Each structure stands twice: as C-alpha cells, then as structure tokens.
Amino acid sequence: MNQINKQSKNLHEESLQKLKELFPNLFSDEGVLNEAELKAMLEGYPSTTVGKYEFNWAGKMSAKRSAYKPSRANLKPDKSKSIDFDSTENLIIEGDNLEVLKLLQKSYANKIKCIYIDPPYNTGHDFVYSDDFSEGKQAYWEKSGVTENGVKLDTNTESQGRYHSNWLNMMYPRLVLARELLKEDGVIFVSIDDNEVHNLRKIMDEVFGEENFVAQFPWRKRTAKSDVPFGVSQDFEWVITYAKNETFNAMIKGKGRNYYESKDLPNRPWRIHGMTTQRTASERPNSNFTIVNPKTGEEYPVNPNAVWRVTKESFQKYLNEKRIVFPGDYTFLNISQPVLRYFKEDDIKKDGTNFGYVAVPTLLPKEVGMTLDGTKEINKLFNQRLFPFPKPSSLIKYLVSMIKVDDNDIILDFFAGSGTTAHAVMDLNKEDSGNRKFILVQIPEATDPKSEAYKVGYKTISDICIERVKRVSEKIKKESEGKLLDENKNLDLGFKVFKLAPSFFPENLFSPDPEKSEEENIEAYNAYLEKAKQQLSFSFDEFELLYEILLKDGFRLTFKAEELKEFGDNKVLKISDGEKEALVCLDTAMADSTLKNLEKYKDSRFICLERAVDTTKKWNLKNIFGENIWVA
Ligand SMILES: C[S@@+](CC[C@H](N)C(=O)[O-])C[C@H]1O[C@@H](n2cnc3c(N)ncnc32)[C@H](O)[C@@H]1O
C-alpha cells in the first residue's frame, strides 16, 4: 500500500470512530456502519427506525445470539454427592447456568411450573459472569465451572464503562432460555434491587411480553438504616413477576368470604348473599314481586326501588330448601338489617371454616421475613455465617404457594446461591403434603480464602448449596421421625447432583482459536473431524454417557432404567422418564442374538453406538425401527 492510500485508510477509520462515538445507533454490535441509516439521517429523510420504541445497549445482538449457540458441554451425574440418587426427582446442577439452561432445553421445554431467581444485583461489588464467546477452549471450560478449584467470577465495576450493558448481556440470554422452559401456565419471579430494576423490567417486557407482567412485589429486606446517601434508607427490593401467558392465575389462602354450615342445610359450606338488586321493575319484570315473612307478616322487599335477584320460581325453590334467611333467623349470622339474604352455593374450595382463596395483595405479608431471617436460617443449620445475604426461605415459600401446583410440578432456581429455594420447596411439601420438585443450578464460584466458609472446607458456593440442602433434608427426616414419611409417602427428601463437564462427542469439544482466521479455523476443524473418525470419543464412562445421550435425546434427568434380562449377550436398558420410553444399548459390539431379540420391540425407540454395528447390522436396525432410532 502506498503512503497516500495508507493515510486515507487511517483517516477513514478515524472518521468512523468519531461517528460511532456520536451516533452509536448507526452501528451494529459488530461495529459495522448502517449506511442506509446514515444516508437517511444526512438527507433529512424520515429514518426507518424513527418512532420505534426499543431498548438497546452495547452487545445486545450478540447476547441474543449467544442464547442459541449450542453448548459444548454435558451434565455428569455425581452419585457420591447425591441423596437417594435412584429414586429422587430433585436436581442440583453445578455449572454456569447459561450452559445448563441450554442443555435442559430439549428435555425440559414447557415443563417448569415456576422459576425463582435471585441474580447478582450489579451493585459494583458483586460478580457478573461474562460470557466471552471468542475465548479459547481452556478459558471456556474454566469459566463454565469445569474446574477443580472453582470459578472466580469477574467483578463488574462502573469504571469499565459498560456497567449496565455487561449486566444486561449476562441476563438477557438466560431469560430467553428460561422462558422456553416454562409451562404455559408457568410464572417467573426475579428478585432485584434498585440498581437494575428499571432495566430488568425492560428486558423482561421484551422477553416475556409486556402483557404478561404480573406484579412488582416490594420486599422489605431490612429495617431502616441511618447514615445513608441522600438520607433515605433503601429498605426494599423487588420481586418482578411475569407469567408465560394469561393462563397463569395466582391465589393465596386467606380470610376471604365467610362460609357457614347449618344443620338445616345439606352438609357443605354456604356463603351468605343479598337477595335484592337495585334495578327497576320494568328492567326485571320477572323479579318484581312481594313476599310476606310467615313469622312476622312483614312485607319484602323493604326498599321500593329494588327487585329480587331471582325469579318467583327460584325464590320458592330456595324457600322450600330453607335457604332464605329472614332477619332474626340464624342468630350466628348476626344480621340486623331488615333485608333478606340467602345461602348461596359456592364452588370455591373450602379449607377450614371461614377460609378461602383470595387474590394476592401486592404488599407481601410480614411473615415472608427479611434478610436477617435468611441469615439466621443458615446459622441454625451450620452454626456459622457461611453465605452473605441469603433470602429467607419463607419468602420463596410464599411466592411458590401463590401457584396452584399439580403433582410433580418443578420449581427451578438457576442462581441458587445457598440453596434457599430447595429449602423452601422441601418445607412447603412437608407442610401441605405437596409433591413439588426442584432444580437448582449454581456455578462453583470459589469462596474467598479469607472467608469462614473456605476455612471450614467449603471451597465453592455450590459446595455450600449442596451441603445446605442435605442438612435441610436430614432435619426434616429427623423432626418427623418417620411419621411424616408415612403421612406423605411421596415426600422427596433426596436430590441428584450433576456437574457440567465436556461432552463425550468430540466435535463438540472442538473450539475455534480466536487468534486464527476463520479459514484457518475451518481447516483445523476439518482436520480434527478426519482424525476423530467416529463421533463419540474413544473412551467414555458408560454411566455418564447414558446421561448425556438421554439428555440429548430429550429425556429428563430423572429417567428410570431397567435392564432387560432377556438380552443375554448385550446389556439392553429399558428407559422411561414418565413420558418417553426407549431401549438403549451402549455396548461396543452388538451380538446377532440381540438384533434378533430387538425385533419384538419394533414399536420402541432404540439407541445404540455407531461403533457397535457394521453396515449390515445398521441396515437391519433401520428395518426394525425405521426413523425411531439413534445410532450415536
Ligand atoms: C444473590 S445470590 C443468590 C442467593 C440465593 N437466593 C440464596 O438465598 O442463597 C446469586 C448467586 O448466583 C450465582 N451465579 C452468578 N453467576 C452465575 C452463573 N453464570 N451460573 C450459575 N450461578 C451463578 C452466584 O455464585 C451467587 O451464588
């Protein structure tokens, strides 16, 4: 390049840089200038985006894309850290939640009833995980939590200049993936404080839809502090709540309507209801009549401008059923006005006298507790302050109890911290004989070597989380001394632990080298594939591979496996997760007798290894199972 060309290139780059500083919206996330937009701006024509309301920040496009980038990881079961591994349906997963949410997509889409999360608030002191997708293989695994010593998360400070953008880039793809997991009538609760509440609302509007905003519950975290900026103590945080769609409906047990029982009435609770309505006789001619109290001779209705709510026929029917209440009847009703009422049937589920289900007030009740209560809970379980600012389990219990849960509904928390959500779910199931399940995700964030937690052996936050849930489970078992488990046979006090790990499928293990050009990376990738002739890595742990294959095939991690003994020459497992079924053989060679035996399972799905079958066997298998087969 000659000198003049070089100078003009530099000038061009400088101008672009200046333009970018002045008008960042003219550039894509990759820094490419939108020339049409620039032209429209310079020529004074109306811009294509003028008037479009949109929330933007640096890196939004790549954050969006990162949600859809496939994961290179796998979830590896760890029996030694689990309780009741073979029977439980609760899960604790150690690893970066972006990767984990991706891995759960196939098996758990539309399966989660409720998500509660308490992400880092971006206070400048807490940590925000940065998803740097251009990083090398080693850094990728270390950041995702696939390490022995835990992950040190990056600090997000205001001086970095992308303070809010960094936080939004972290949250956005996770919320996108979380929404996919929610059931149609599911709900998500997000705890947040004043630092990011405004931004969170905006991205949640975008991801969940403004129309699905349910509430911004104010949660009192502490009593007022003195010596605070501007003289106002910020004692509240928020629980931002969005539904997946309008089928979600929150209800809470409360003192709603009064219900009555009467020996004169069939044995069910009744609600007392007025009998007249302020309508004119011409509006309701069929309900305009007078009746006489047989005991006193008084005439009703007393108000000349009111008519009955019912027709004469219905009135007579109620009278025969002894459902009409004249003043003075049923002294326990305490009715003094000279109006008539009647016992109205009500199909609201009754739960004890005078209790019903009512709409949830925006103000959370005092019983949900404050941060101090969360800290006390941990102190009680560990005799130590091991985790800063845990939420009280009573808060999460209250939120979860707003939802009408069905049997086996799953509650997910993917910023689990000390595991408060599991504590709340186990407690709630104990109290109402429920059968909710939980999934927790927590990155093995390294604890500070100066902290009490580190000193007593908890090297990561996920260690604290797992130990807490274990202690809660033991506590409930001990308190009940078997009684509770007899009453609620389904009470699940176990959990399966999984850890994020590299996939057994080598093409997933390849990662581009950011130092090399795209062509060089493609060449390296092709060479890599050529070398690793088969898809599956050469050595693998059969038990771990079973989990990876089934998760990839859309089975939930709580599947049950039974060995079919009739297959003498190979190990063939019958897998079921309650919804889906398959036969799986992970042996490296398949016997002819197995192939023959499989014929009677032609309506099942079948999974086996590529290396176990030659071309003829593969062809025979396709003949038996058609498309319902995966040769991995
Ligand atoms: C505010 S705390 C949650 C506290 C929790 N609600 C409790 O009561 O204990 C947020 C947690 O999210 C974890 N976290 C941050 N980034 C994460 C990520 N990318 N994947 C999984 N966990 C993450 C942090 O390690 C921290 O423990």
mmCIF file of C-alpha atoms in Angstrom, residues 120-437:
data_model
loop_
_atom_site.group_PDB
_atom_site.id
_atom_site.type_symbol
_atom_site.label_atom_id
_atom_site.label_comp_id
_atom_site.label_asym_id
_atom_site.label_seq_id
_atom_site.Cartn_x
_atom_site.Cartn_y
_atom_site.Cartn_z
ATOM 1 C CA PRO A 120 -26.314 -10.719 41.115
ATOM 2 C CA TYR A 121 -27.802 -7.239 41.540
ATOM 3 C CA ASN A 122 -24.903 -5.394 39.887
ATOM 4 C CA THR A 123 -24.024 -3.382 42.932
ATOM 5 C CA GLY A 124 -20.441 -2.857 41.794
ATOM 6 C CA HIS A 125 -19.298 -5.280 44.483
ATOM 7 C CA ASP A 126 -20.998 -8.437 43.339
ATOM 8 C CA PHE A 127 -19.826 -10.503 40.435
ATOM 9 C CA VAL A 128 -21.178 -10.751 36.965
ATOM 10 C CA TYR A 129 -20.242 -13.685 34.833
ATOM 11 C CA SER A 130 -19.019 -12.599 31.426
ATOM 12 C CA ASP A 131 -19.826 -14.857 28.518
ATOM 13 C CA ASP A 132 -16.902 -14.271 26.227
ATOM 14 C CA PHE A 133 -17.545 -16.469 23.241
ATOM 15 C CA SER A 134 -14.322 -15.699 21.471
ATOM 16 C CA GLU A 135 -12.268 -17.162 24.271
ATOM 17 C CA GLY A 136 -10.134 -20.282 23.900
ATOM 18 C CA LYS A 137 -11.083 -23.787 24.963
ATOM 19 C CA GLN A 138 -9.351 -23.730 28.328
ATOM 20 C CA ALA A 139 -10.845 -20.402 29.371
ATOM 21 C CA TYR A 140 -14.283 -21.535 28.241
ATOM 22 C CA TRP A 141 -14.263 -24.603 30.460
ATOM 23 C CA GLU A 142 -12.792 -22.771 33.397
ATOM 24 C CA LYS A 143 -15.431 -20.069 33.227
ATOM 25 C CA SER A 144 -18.241 -22.586 32.921
ATOM 26 C CA GLY A 145 -17.254 -24.207 36.175
ATOM 27 C CA VAL A 146 -15.483 -27.294 34.851
ATOM 28 C CA THR A 147 -12.602 -26.919 37.272
ATOM 29 C CA GLU A 148 -11.407 -28.464 40.467
ATOM 30 C CA ASN A 149 -10.912 -25.261 42.408
ATOM 31 C CA GLY A 150 -13.972 -23.285 41.461
ATOM 32 C CA VAL A 151 -14.512 -20.247 39.272
ATOM 33 C CA LYS A 152 -13.586 -16.710 40.131
ATOM 34 C CA LEU A 153 -16.294 -14.554 38.576
ATOM 35 C CA ASP A 154 -15.388 -11.193 37.047
ATOM 36 C CA THR A 155 -16.130 -8.045 39.001
ATOM 37 C CA ASN A 156 -18.259 -5.569 37.095
ATOM 38 C CA THR A 157 -17.212 -2.086 38.074
ATOM 39 C CA GLU A 158 -18.580 1.235 36.916
ATOM 40 C CA SER A 159 -15.152 2.311 35.687
ATOM 41 C CA GLN A 160 -15.320 -0.312 32.909
ATOM 42 C CA GLY A 161 -17.783 1.916 31.056
ATOM 43 C CA ARG A 162 -20.158 -0.914 30.191
ATOM 44 C CA TYR A 163 -21.578 -1.305 33.613
ATOM 45 C CA HIS A 164 -25.250 -1.808 32.760
ATOM 46 C CA SER A 165 -24.558 -3.396 29.365
ATOM 47 C CA ASN A 166 -22.440 -6.137 30.966
ATOM 48 C CA TRP A 167 -25.203 -6.998 33.372
ATOM 49 C CA LEU A 168 -27.848 -6.943 30.642
ATOM 50 C CA ASN A 169 -25.697 -9.112 28.383
ATOM 51 C CA MET A 170 -25.430 -11.617 31.193
ATOM 52 C CA MET A 171 -29.167 -11.629 31.976
ATOM 53 C CA TYR A 172 -30.723 -11.456 28.523
ATOM 54 C CA PRO A 173 -29.832 -14.862 27.035
ATOM 55 C CA ARG A 174 -30.583 -16.578 30.344
ATOM 56 C CA LEU A 175 -34.087 -15.091 30.455
ATOM 57 C CA VAL A 176 -34.681 -16.061 26.825
ATOM 58 C CA LEU A 177 -33.778 -19.675 27.602
ATOM 59 C CA ALA A 178 -35.681 -19.653 30.896
ATOM 60 C CA ARG A 179 -38.893 -18.631 29.157
ATOM 61 C CA GLU A 180 -38.663 -21.639 26.862
ATOM 62 C CA LEU A 181 -38.652 -23.928 29.886
ATOM 63 C CA LEU A 182 -41.814 -22.502 31.462
ATOM 64 C CA LYS A 183 -45.123 -24.327 31.179
ATOM 65 C CA GLU A 184 -47.935 -22.431 29.503
ATOM 66 C CA ASP A 185 -49.403 -21.514 32.910
ATOM 67 C CA GLY A 186 -45.956 -21.028 34.440
ATOM 68 C CA VAL A 187 -44.529 -17.992 36.181
ATOM 69 C CA ILE A 188 -41.127 -16.432 36.853
ATOM 70 C CA PHE A 189 -40.178 -14.426 39.951
ATOM 71 C CA VAL A 190 -36.971 -12.382 39.868
ATOM 72 C CA SER A 191 -35.530 -10.708 42.961
ATOM 73 C CA ILE A 192 -33.786 -7.426 42.207
ATOM 74 C CA ASP A 193 -32.924 -4.135 43.884
ATOM 75 C CA ASP A 194 -32.907 -0.514 42.723
ATOM 76 C CA ASN A 195 -29.645 -0.826 40.751
ATOM 77 C CA GLU A 196 -31.135 -2.687 37.791
ATOM 78 C CA VAL A 197 -34.878 -2.899 38.412
ATOM 79 C CA HIS A 198 -35.692 -0.463 35.601
ATOM 80 C CA ASN A 199 -33.504 -2.319 33.098
ATOM 81 C CA LEU A 200 -34.770 -5.708 34.208
ATOM 82 C CA ARG A 201 -38.377 -4.635 33.657
ATOM 83 C CA LYS A 202 -37.477 -3.546 30.142
ATOM 84 C CA ILE A 203 -35.766 -6.774 29.122
ATOM 85 C CA MET A 204 -38.479 -8.847 30.742
ATOM 86 C CA ASP A 205 -41.081 -6.864 28.804
ATOM 87 C CA GLU A 206 -39.162 -7.795 25.693
ATOM 88 C CA VAL A 207 -38.635 -11.474 26.514
ATOM 89 C CA PHE A 208 -41.938 -12.306 28.237
ATOM 90 C CA GLY A 209 -44.169 -9.628 26.698
ATOM 91 C CA GLU A 210 -45.452 -6.513 28.451
ATOM 92 C CA GLU A 211 -48.902 -8.067 28.561
ATOM 93 C CA ASN A 212 -47.586 -10.873 30.779
ATOM 94 C CA PHE A 213 -46.317 -8.582 33.518
ATOM 95 C CA VAL A 214 -47.958 -9.759 36.747
ATOM 96 C CA ALA A 215 -46.560 -7.635 39.556
ATOM 97 C CA GLN A 216 -43.602 -5.852 41.075
ATOM 98 C CA PHE A 217 -43.859 -7.044 44.663
ATOM 99 C CA PRO A 218 -41.983 -4.822 47.111
ATOM 100 C CA TRP A 219 -39.987 -6.935 49.560
ATOM 101 C CA ARG A 220 -38.754 -5.376 52.776
ATOM 102 C CA LYS A 221 -35.211 -6.648 53.273
ATOM 103 C CA ARG A 222 -34.325 -4.753 56.457
ATOM 104 C CA THR A 223 -35.433 -2.083 58.869
ATOM 105 C CA ALA A 224 -34.239 1.450 58.076
ATOM 106 C CA LYS A 225 -30.548 2.247 58.371
ATOM 107 C CA SER A 226 -29.153 5.572 59.423
ATOM 108 C CA ASP A 227 -26.189 7.261 57.749
ATOM 109 C CA VAL A 228 -27.325 6.591 54.196
ATOM 110 C CA PRO A 229 -26.850 8.529 50.914
ATOM 111 C CA PHE A 230 -29.419 11.312 50.456
ATOM 112 C CA GLY A 231 -30.800 10.465 53.881
ATOM 113 C CA VAL A 232 -33.145 7.812 52.509
ATOM 114 C CA SER A 233 -32.602 4.234 53.573
ATOM 115 C CA GLN A 234 -33.303 1.793 50.744
ATOM 116 C CA ASP A 235 -35.036 -0.937 52.655
ATOM 117 C CA PHE A 236 -36.937 -2.550 49.830
ATOM 118 C CA GLU A 237 -36.098 -4.838 46.989
ATOM 119 C CA TRP A 238 -38.480 -6.083 44.329
ATOM 120 C CA VAL A 239 -39.793 -9.378 43.130
ATOM 121 C CA ILE A 240 -40.543 -8.850 39.443
ATOM 122 C CA THR A 241 -43.122 -11.343 38.271
ATOM 123 C CA TYR A 242 -44.083 -12.348 34.729
ATOM 124 C CA ALA A 243 -46.375 -15.107 33.526
ATOM 125 C CA LYS A 244 -45.670 -17.135 30.405
ATOM 126 C CA ASN A 245 -49.183 -16.258 29.268
ATOM 127 C CA GLU A 246 -52.616 -15.288 30.534
ATOM 128 C CA THR A 247 -53.457 -18.804 31.756
ATOM 129 C CA PHE A 248 -51.420 -18.182 34.921
ATOM 130 C CA ASN A 249 -53.548 -17.234 37.909
ATOM 131 C CA ALA A 250 -52.177 -16.518 41.370
ATOM 132 C CA MET A 251 -54.211 -17.243 44.521
ATOM 133 C CA ILE A 252 -53.358 -17.227 48.145
ATOM 134 C CA LYS A 253 -55.114 -18.768 51.133
ATOM 135 C CA GLY A 254 -56.675 -16.052 53.149
ATOM 136 C CA LYS A 255 -59.579 -14.670 55.037
ATOM 137 C CA GLY A 256 -61.835 -14.147 52.122
ATOM 138 C CA ARG A 257 -65.516 -14.710 52.184
ATOM 139 C CA ASN A 258 -67.225 -16.179 55.206
ATOM 140 C CA TYR A 259 -68.620 -19.661 54.916
ATOM 141 C CA TYR A 260 -71.310 -21.176 57.090
ATOM 142 C CA GLU A 261 -72.629 -24.579 57.949
ATOM 143 C CA SER A 262 -76.223 -25.130 59.129
ATOM 144 C CA LYS A 263 -77.992 -28.206 60.408
ATOM 145 C CA ASP A 264 -80.967 -27.273 58.225
ATOM 146 C CA LEU A 265 -78.894 -27.285 55.091
ATOM 147 C CA PRO A 266 -77.105 -30.082 53.268
ATOM 148 C CA ASN A 267 -73.680 -30.650 54.680
ATOM 149 C CA ARG A 268 -71.472 -28.221 52.782
ATOM 150 C CA PRO A 269 -70.269 -24.702 53.353
ATOM 151 C CA TRP A 270 -72.538 -21.888 52.223
ATOM 152 C CA ARG A 271 -71.939 -18.269 51.533
ATOM 153 C CA ILE A 272 -74.499 -15.678 52.603
ATOM 154 C CA HIS A 273 -75.612 -13.365 49.850
ATOM 155 C CA GLY A 274 -78.067 -10.450 49.497
ATOM 156 C CA MET A 275 -81.358 -11.202 47.702
ATOM 157 C CA THR A 276 -82.171 -7.862 46.144
ATOM 158 C CA THR A 277 -80.606 -5.705 43.475
ATOM 159 C CA GLN A 278 -81.153 -2.030 42.596
ATOM 160 C CA ARG A 279 -82.973 -2.475 39.320
ATOM 161 C CA THR A 280 -86.344 -1.140 38.249
ATOM 162 C CA ALA A 281 -89.468 -3.242 37.866
ATOM 163 C CA SER A 282 -89.511 -2.539 34.134
ATOM 164 C CA GLU A 283 -85.925 -3.763 33.800
ATOM 165 C CA ARG A 284 -86.641 -7.016 35.652
ATOM 166 C CA PRO A 285 -90.390 -7.679 35.429
ATOM 167 C CA ASN A 286 -89.993 -11.374 36.391
ATOM 168 C CA SER A 287 -88.234 -10.453 39.611
ATOM 169 C CA ASN A 288 -90.667 -7.807 40.740
ATOM 170 C CA PHE A 289 -92.961 -9.360 43.350
ATOM 171 C CA THR A 290 -93.672 -9.053 47.062
ATOM 172 C CA ILE A 291 -93.348 -11.754 49.658
ATOM 173 C CA VAL A 292 -94.504 -11.941 53.274
ATOM 174 C CA ASN A 293 -92.494 -13.190 56.236
ATOM 175 C CA PRO A 294 -94.676 -16.041 57.558
ATOM 176 C CA LYS A 295 -93.487 -15.396 61.135
ATOM 177 C CA THR A 296 -93.909 -11.615 61.364
ATOM 178 C CA GLY A 297 -96.235 -10.737 58.475
ATOM 179 C CA GLU A 298 -93.723 -8.123 57.218
ATOM 180 C CA GLU A 299 -93.546 -7.478 53.502
ATOM 181 C CA TYR A 300 -90.391 -7.631 51.407
ATOM 182 C CA PRO A 301 -88.504 -6.145 49.643
ATOM 183 C CA VAL A 302 -88.419 -3.216 52.022
ATOM 184 C CA ASN A 303 -86.725 -0.926 49.518
ATOM 185 C CA PRO A 304 -89.345 0.081 46.906
ATOM 186 C CA ASN A 305 -86.556 0.728 44.348
ATOM 187 C CA ALA A 306 -85.172 -2.807 44.493
ATOM 188 C CA VAL A 307 -86.214 -6.042 42.840
ATOM 189 C CA TRP A 308 -85.236 -9.640 43.640
ATOM 190 C CA ARG A 309 -82.117 -11.207 42.213
ATOM 191 C CA VAL A 310 -84.120 -14.301 41.325
ATOM 192 C CA THR A 311 -87.421 -15.124 39.687
ATOM 193 C CA LYS A 312 -90.518 -16.100 41.698
ATOM 194 C CA GLU A 313 -89.947 -19.809 40.864
ATOM 195 C CA SER A 314 -86.373 -19.762 42.109
ATOM 196 C CA PHE A 315 -87.441 -17.866 45.204
ATOM 197 C CA GLN A 316 -89.993 -20.573 46.018
ATOM 198 C CA LYS A 317 -87.393 -23.275 45.433
ATOM 199 C CA TYR A 318 -84.947 -21.612 47.843
ATOM 200 C CA LEU A 319 -87.739 -21.196 50.373
ATOM 201 C CA ASN A 320 -88.509 -24.922 50.195
ATOM 202 C CA GLU A 321 -84.804 -25.707 50.610
ATOM 203 C CA LYS A 322 -84.723 -23.450 53.699
ATOM 204 C CA ARG A 323 -82.093 -21.300 52.064
ATOM 205 C CA ILE A 324 -83.880 -17.976 52.543
ATOM 206 C CA VAL A 325 -82.699 -16.091 55.613
ATOM 207 C CA PHE A 326 -85.244 -13.696 57.181
ATOM 208 C CA PRO A 327 -83.983 -11.127 59.687
ATOM 209 C CA GLY A 328 -83.714 -12.811 63.070
ATOM 210 C CA ASP A 329 -83.117 -16.283 61.620
ATOM 211 C CA TYR A 330 -79.789 -17.925 62.319
ATOM 212 C CA THR A 331 -78.561 -15.719 65.127
ATOM 213 C CA PHE A 332 -74.960 -16.719 64.401
ATOM 214 C CA LEU A 333 -75.212 -14.725 61.196
ATOM 215 C CA ASN A 334 -75.703 -11.507 63.147
ATOM 216 C CA ILE A 335 -77.954 -9.935 60.556
ATOM 217 C CA SER A 336 -79.745 -6.893 61.889
ATOM 218 C CA GLN A 337 -80.912 -5.018 58.764
ATOM 219 C CA PRO A 338 -84.454 -5.782 57.623
ATOM 220 C CA VAL A 339 -83.270 -7.345 54.364
ATOM 221 C CA LEU A 340 -83.493 -10.844 53.087
ATOM 222 C CA ARG A 341 -80.474 -12.961 52.278
ATOM 223 C CA TYR A 342 -79.988 -16.446 51.035
ATOM 224 C CA PHE A 343 -77.495 -19.233 51.281
ATOM 225 C CA LYS A 344 -75.578 -19.339 48.039
ATOM 226 C CA GLU A 345 -73.678 -22.393 46.932
ATOM 227 C CA ASP A 346 -70.071 -21.658 46.211
ATOM 228 C CA ASP A 347 -67.607 -23.792 44.408
ATOM 229 C CA ILE A 348 -64.532 -22.125 45.834
ATOM 230 C CA LYS A 349 -62.532 -24.817 47.553
ATOM 231 C CA LYS A 350 -63.006 -24.558 51.295
ATOM 232 C CA ASP A 351 -60.045 -25.005 53.573
ATOM 233 C CA GLY A 352 -61.220 -24.823 57.182
ATOM 234 C CA THR A 353 -64.044 -22.615 58.394
ATOM 235 C CA ASN A 354 -64.088 -19.081 57.102
ATOM 236 C CA PHE A 355 -61.106 -19.570 54.805
ATOM 237 C CA GLY A 356 -60.948 -19.417 51.097
ATOM 238 C CA TYR A 357 -58.532 -18.447 48.349
ATOM 239 C CA VAL A 358 -58.233 -14.767 47.608
ATOM 240 C CA ALA A 359 -56.351 -12.551 45.179
ATOM 241 C CA VAL A 360 -52.720 -11.941 46.137
ATOM 242 C CA PRO A 361 -52.129 -8.439 47.516
ATOM 243 C CA THR A 362 -49.153 -6.525 46.112
ATOM 244 C CA LEU A 363 -47.859 -5.932 49.604
ATOM 245 C CA LEU A 364 -46.101 -9.043 50.846
ATOM 246 C CA PRO A 365 -47.066 -10.036 54.390
ATOM 247 C CA LYS A 366 -44.617 -9.648 57.272
ATOM 248 C CA GLU A 367 -44.261 -13.431 57.570
ATOM 249 C CA VAL A 368 -42.099 -13.541 54.425
ATOM 250 C CA GLY A 369 -39.249 -12.312 56.617
ATOM 251 C CA MET A 370 -36.193 -10.162 55.938
ATOM 252 C CA THR A 371 -32.538 -10.873 55.029
ATOM 253 C CA LEU A 372 -31.768 -11.310 58.710
ATOM 254 C CA ASP A 373 -34.162 -14.254 58.823
ATOM 255 C CA GLY A 374 -32.326 -15.855 55.902
ATOM 256 C CA THR A 375 -29.021 -15.417 57.700
ATOM 257 C CA LYS A 376 -30.470 -16.908 60.885
ATOM 258 C CA GLU A 377 -31.652 -19.962 58.950
ATOM 259 C CA ILE A 378 -28.143 -20.651 57.650
ATOM 260 C CA ASN A 379 -26.632 -20.017 61.086
ATOM 261 C CA LYS A 380 -29.022 -22.532 62.567
ATOM 262 C CA LEU A 381 -28.121 -25.199 60.047
ATOM 263 C CA PHE A 382 -24.343 -24.645 60.107
ATOM 264 C CA ASN A 383 -23.689 -22.749 63.356
ATOM 265 C CA GLN A 384 -21.823 -20.325 61.130
ATOM 266 C CA ARG A 385 -22.446 -17.406 58.810
ATOM 267 C CA LEU A 386 -21.419 -19.101 55.590
ATOM 268 C CA PHE A 387 -23.222 -17.128 52.918
ATOM 269 C CA PRO A 388 -23.837 -13.382 52.582
ATOM 270 C CA PHE A 389 -27.413 -12.143 52.208
ATOM 271 C CA PRO A 390 -29.375 -15.358 51.629
ATOM 272 C CA LYS A 391 -33.093 -14.907 51.081
ATOM 273 C CA PRO A 392 -35.347 -16.213 53.855
ATOM 274 C CA SER A 393 -36.971 -19.478 52.757
ATOM 275 C CA SER A 394 -40.296 -18.022 53.956
ATOM 276 C CA LEU A 395 -40.189 -15.501 51.089
ATOM 277 C CA ILE A 396 -39.813 -18.211 48.456
ATOM 278 C CA LYS A 397 -42.405 -20.366 50.221
ATOM 279 C CA TYR A 398 -44.888 -17.520 49.998
ATOM 280 C CA LEU A 399 -44.178 -16.950 46.298
ATOM 281 C CA VAL A 400 -44.435 -20.641 45.448
ATOM 282 C CA SER A 401 -47.622 -21.019 47.464
ATOM 283 C CA MET A 402 -49.311 -18.456 45.177
ATOM 284 C CA ILE A 403 -49.286 -21.016 42.428
ATOM 285 C CA LYS A 404 -51.742 -23.816 42.086
ATOM 286 C CA VAL A 405 -49.225 -26.608 41.686
ATOM 287 C CA ASP A 406 -50.078 -30.009 40.352
ATOM 288 C CA ASP A 407 -48.338 -33.181 41.384
ATOM 289 C CA ASN A 408 -44.639 -33.252 40.441
ATOM 290 C CA ASP A 409 -44.548 -29.627 39.313
ATOM 291 C CA ILE A 410 -40.973 -28.395 39.019
ATOM 292 C CA ILE A 411 -39.606 -25.234 40.641
ATOM 293 C CA LEU A 412 -36.335 -24.024 39.064
ATOM 294 C CA ASP A 413 -33.739 -21.663 40.526
ATOM 295 C CA PHE A 414 -30.712 -21.086 38.308
ATOM 296 C CA PHE A 415 -28.910 -18.623 40.600
ATOM 297 C CA ALA A 416 -29.280 -20.929 43.574
ATOM 298 C CA GLY A 417 -26.655 -19.463 45.950
ATOM 299 C CA SER A 418 -27.017 -21.237 49.277
ATOM 300 C CA GLY A 419 -29.999 -23.314 48.066
ATOM 301 C CA THR A 420 -32.830 -21.388 49.753
ATOM 302 C CA THR A 421 -35.291 -22.431 47.041
ATOM 303 C CA ALA A 422 -34.748 -26.145 47.737
ATOM 304 C CA HIS A 423 -35.193 -25.421 51.456
ATOM 305 C CA ALA A 424 -38.498 -23.667 50.725
ATOM 306 C CA VAL A 425 -39.779 -26.420 48.421
ATOM 307 C CA MET A 426 -38.984 -29.219 50.874
ATOM 308 C CA ASP A 427 -40.601 -27.303 53.748
ATOM 309 C CA LEU A 428 -43.701 -26.478 51.738
ATOM 310 C CA ASN A 429 -44.129 -30.106 50.641
ATOM 311 C CA LYS A 430 -43.814 -31.149 54.271
ATOM 312 C CA GLU A 431 -46.477 -28.648 55.336
ATOM 313 C CA ASP A 432 -49.098 -29.286 52.678
ATOM 314 C CA SER A 433 -48.210 -32.862 51.623
ATOM 315 C CA GLY A 434 -47.272 -31.464 48.239
ATOM 316 C CA ASN A 435 -45.096 -33.208 45.714
ATOM 317 C CA ARG A 436 -43.233 -30.325 44.098
ATOM 318 C CA LYS A 437 -39.749 -30.980 42.701
#
